[in-house]
GROMACS .gro file of C-alpha atoms in nm:
model
  181
    1SER     CA    1   4.457  25.483   9.055
    2ASP     CA    2   4.830  25.528   9.031
    3LEU     CA    3   4.903  25.240   9.269
    4ARG     CA    4   5.175  25.008   9.137
    5ALA     CA    5   5.342  24.695   9.272
    6ARG     CA    6   5.536  24.386   9.172
    7LYS     CA    7   5.388  24.060   9.301
    8SER     CA    8   5.501  23.698   9.270
    9TRP     CA    9   5.369  23.366   9.393
   10PHE     CA   10   5.587  23.055   9.413
   11PHE     CA   11   5.412  22.719   9.459
   12PHE     CA   12   5.608  22.433   9.616
   13ASP     CA   13   5.515  22.095   9.768
   14ASN     CA   14   5.362  22.220  10.093
   15GLU     CA   15   5.393  22.596  10.077
   16VAL     CA   16   5.307  22.904   9.874
   17VAL     CA   17   5.559  23.189   9.894
   18GLN     CA   18   5.407  23.532   9.830
   19LEU     CA   19   5.628  23.833   9.758
   20GLY     CA   20   5.542  24.196   9.694
   21ALA     CA   21   5.782  24.481   9.623
   22GLY     CA   22   5.786  24.831   9.481
   23ILE     CA   23   5.443  24.913   9.623
   24VAL     CA   24   5.414  25.282   9.536
   25THR     CA   25   5.151  25.549   9.488
   26SER     CA   26   5.177  25.925   9.446
   27THR     CA   27   5.086  26.201   9.688
   28ALA     CA   28   4.782  26.263   9.464
   29ASN     CA   29   4.634  25.939   9.600
   30PRO     CA   30   4.619  25.987   9.980
   31HIS     CA   31   4.450  25.652  10.046
   32ARG     CA   32   4.610  25.394  10.271
   33VAL     CA   33   4.763  25.096  10.091
   34GLU     CA   34   4.714  24.747  10.235
   35THR     CA   35   4.806  24.393  10.142
   36ILE     CA   36   4.544  24.140  10.248
   37VAL     CA   37   4.710  23.821  10.372
   38GLU     CA   38   4.382  23.643  10.450
   39HIS     CA   39   4.011  23.715  10.453
   40ARG     CA   40   3.839  23.397  10.565
   41GLN     CA   41   3.490  23.303  10.673
   42LEU     CA   42   3.519  23.134  11.011
   43THR     CA   43   3.176  22.980  11.042
   44ALA     CA   44   2.994  22.745  10.810
   45ALA     CA   45   2.695  22.515  10.826
   46GLY     CA   46   2.799  22.175  10.960
   47SER     CA   47   3.124  22.294  11.122
   48SER     CA   48   3.248  22.127  11.438
   49GLY     CA   49   3.323  22.431  11.655
   50PRO     CA   50   3.487  22.773  11.673
   51ALA     CA   51   3.795  22.882  11.478
   52THR     CA   52   4.116  22.960  11.669
   53PHE     CA   53   4.373  23.214  11.552
   54THR     CA   54   4.722  23.224  11.704
   55ALA     CA   55   5.021  23.450  11.639
   56ASN     CA   56   5.367  23.355  11.766
   57GLY     CA   57   5.198  23.075  11.960
   58VAL     CA   58   4.951  23.299  12.149
   59VAL     CA   59   4.574  23.278  12.089
   60ARG     CA   60   4.455  23.614  11.954
   61ALA     CA   61   4.141  23.793  11.843
   62ALA     CA   62   3.908  23.558  12.025
   63LEU     CA   63   3.617  23.799  12.053
   64PRO     CA   64   3.386  23.902  11.771
   65ALA     CA   65   3.472  24.255  11.659
   66ALA     CA   66   3.827  24.226  11.798
   67GLN     CA   67   4.098  24.425  11.617
   68GLU     CA   68   4.469  24.418  11.696
   69SER     CA   69   4.803  24.527  11.552
   70LEU     CA   70   5.070  24.270  11.637
   71ASP     CA   71   5.441  24.357  11.621
   72ALA     CA   72   5.717  24.123  11.502
   73VAL     CA   73   5.493  23.833  11.397
   74ARG     CA   74   5.709  23.539  11.285
   75TYR     CA   75   5.424  23.292  11.236
   76ALA     CA   76   5.049  23.262  11.271
   77HIS     CA   77   4.801  22.979  11.250
   78LEU     CA   78   4.429  22.953  11.181
   79ALA     CA   79   4.254  22.638  11.301
   80LEU     CA   80   3.919  22.633  11.127
   81PRO     CA   81   3.625  22.419  11.235
   82LYS     CA   82   3.643  22.078  11.074
   83LEU     CA   83   3.396  22.016  10.796
   84ALA     CA   84   3.315  21.653  10.725
   85ALA     CA   85   3.331  21.711  10.350
   86TYR     CA   86   3.672  21.885  10.356
   87GLY     CA   87   3.878  21.730  10.637
   88ASN     CA   88   4.172  21.933  10.772
   89ALA     CA   89   4.108  22.304  10.731
   90ASP     CA   90   4.414  22.439  10.918
   91ILE     CA   91   4.630  22.710  10.760
   92GLY     CA   92   4.976  22.825  10.867
   93TYR     CA   93   5.144  23.156  10.784
   94VAL     CA   94   5.515  23.232  10.819
   95PHE     CA   95   5.649  23.589  10.803
   96PRO     CA   96   6.028  23.588  10.745
   97THR     CA   97   6.070  23.961  10.815
   98GLY     CA   98   5.861  23.974  11.136
   99PRO     CA   99   5.623  24.250  11.022
  100VAL     CA  100   5.339  24.427  11.200
  101LEU     CA  101   5.032  24.214  11.125
  102HIS     CA  102   4.687  24.367  11.157
  103VAL     CA  103   4.407  24.133  11.267
  104LEU     CA  104   4.033  24.188  11.253
  105ARG     CA  105   3.774  23.937  11.366
  106GLU     CA  106   3.417  24.047  11.304
  107ALA     CA  107   3.063  23.932  11.235
  108ARG     CA  108   2.915  24.057  10.909
  109THR     CA  109   2.549  24.061  10.818
  110GLY     CA  110   2.399  24.093  10.471
  111SER     CA  111   2.195  23.926  10.202
  112TYR     CA  112   2.268  23.806   9.851
  113ASN     CA  113   2.049  24.085   9.717
  114LEU     CA  114   2.293  24.341   9.861
  115ILE     CA  115   2.593  24.207   9.666
  116ASN     CA  116   2.445  24.052   9.353
  117GLN     CA  117   2.221  24.172   9.078
  118GLY     CA  118   2.045  23.888   8.912
  119PRO     CA  119   1.796  23.614   8.973
  120PHE     CA  120   1.854  23.600   9.350
  121THR     CA  121   1.536  23.659   9.542
  122ASN     CA  122   1.673  23.577   9.887
  123SER     CA  123   1.666  23.900  10.085
  124ASN     CA  124   1.707  23.723  10.421
  125ASN     CA  125   2.007  23.851  10.612
  126GLN     CA  126   2.283  23.604  10.696
  127THR     CA  127   2.543  23.662  10.968
  128ARG     CA  128   2.888  23.503  10.946
  129SER     CA  129   3.216  23.552  11.133
  130TYR     CA  130   3.528  23.654  10.938
  131LEU     CA  131   3.899  23.692  11.007
  132THR     CA  132   4.104  23.942  10.808
  133LEU     CA  133   4.486  23.965  10.825
  134TRP     CA  134   4.671  24.246  10.652
  135PHE     CA  135   4.982  24.461  10.622
  136ASP     CA  136   4.928  24.838  10.632
  137HIS     CA  137   5.181  25.007  10.403
  138GLY     CA  138   5.053  25.358  10.477
  139ALA     CA  139   4.976  25.631  10.224
  140GLU     CA  140   5.185  25.831   9.979
  141LEU     CA  141   5.437  25.554   9.913
  142THR     CA  142   5.711  25.697   9.691
  143GLY     CA  143   6.068  25.601   9.605
  144SER     CA  144   6.142  25.229   9.621
  145GLY     CA  145   5.806  25.165   9.790
  146ALA     CA  146   5.692  24.908  10.040
  147ALA     CA  147   5.747  24.532  10.031
  148TYR     CA  148   5.623  24.216  10.199
  149ALA     CA  149   5.701  23.845  10.211
  150TYR     CA  150   5.510  23.557  10.361
  151VAL     CA  151   5.461  23.184  10.324
  152VAL     CA  152   5.123  23.009  10.338
  153LEU     CA  153   5.119  22.649  10.463
  154PRO     CA  154   4.784  22.490  10.362
  155GLY     CA  155   4.680  22.211  10.597
  156ALA     CA  156   4.965  22.271  10.844
  157SER     CA  157   4.893  22.232  11.215
  158ALA     CA  158   4.994  22.494  11.471
  159THR     CA  159   5.291  22.275  11.573
  160GLN     CA  160   5.402  22.226  11.211
  161THR     CA  161   5.373  22.601  11.145
  162ALA     CA  162   5.586  22.689  11.449
  163ALA     CA  163   5.850  22.434  11.348
  164TYR     CA  164   5.852  22.558  10.987
  165SER     CA  165   5.908  22.917  11.104
  166GLN     CA  166   6.229  22.798  11.277
  167THR     CA  167   6.361  22.595  10.981
  168PRO     CA  168   6.179  22.690  10.659
  169ASP     CA  169   6.207  22.475  10.347
  170VAL     CA  170   6.245  22.783  10.127
  171GLU     CA  171   6.474  23.085  10.126
  172ILE     CA  172   6.384  23.426   9.988
  173LEU     CA  173   6.691  23.539   9.798
  174VAL     CA  174   6.575  23.882   9.681
  175ASN     CA  175   6.250  24.082   9.675
  176THR     CA  176   6.285  24.402   9.471
  177ILE     CA  177   6.104  24.569   9.181
  178HIS     CA  178   6.358  24.406   8.946
  179VAL     CA  179   6.387  24.053   9.085
  180GLN     CA  180   6.176  23.834   9.310
  181ALA     CA  181   6.335  23.496   9.386
   0.00000   0.00000   0.00000
């Protein structure tokens, strides 16, 4: 593949800043280019209820097999079912540039034998719900290419995520193929 990009991750006290710039590919590679923000299993044994996904404070993608493209998303939040062993499983996302965010909530079915070669003998199908969030950069990205920026807030509540989007603790100074700061 001739896909190229510059990516950086900055880890701070309560946030992870993720930057991408110079995402380019040639016209010889007509495939769509995406950046996956999140791909998360929503159900687990022993969980205390359903997961809730919100974007800009509105509950979204509530149905299995729901897909949406959301314009100008400034923040999103995923409230996962509580697991006794792990405590708070909430995750906040802040998008400083207000991009189009694609959302897919679906049930997937498969067995370990379908994805692994080895000593697994369990061919029983398992079904789990997943949420995928992504940016679609399109195809045939030339020139300076596409870019993205977002902040992940592990353990943040929906209220904390909304407040952070209004007054973030970090500032993105530059996001180019030469400098990400």
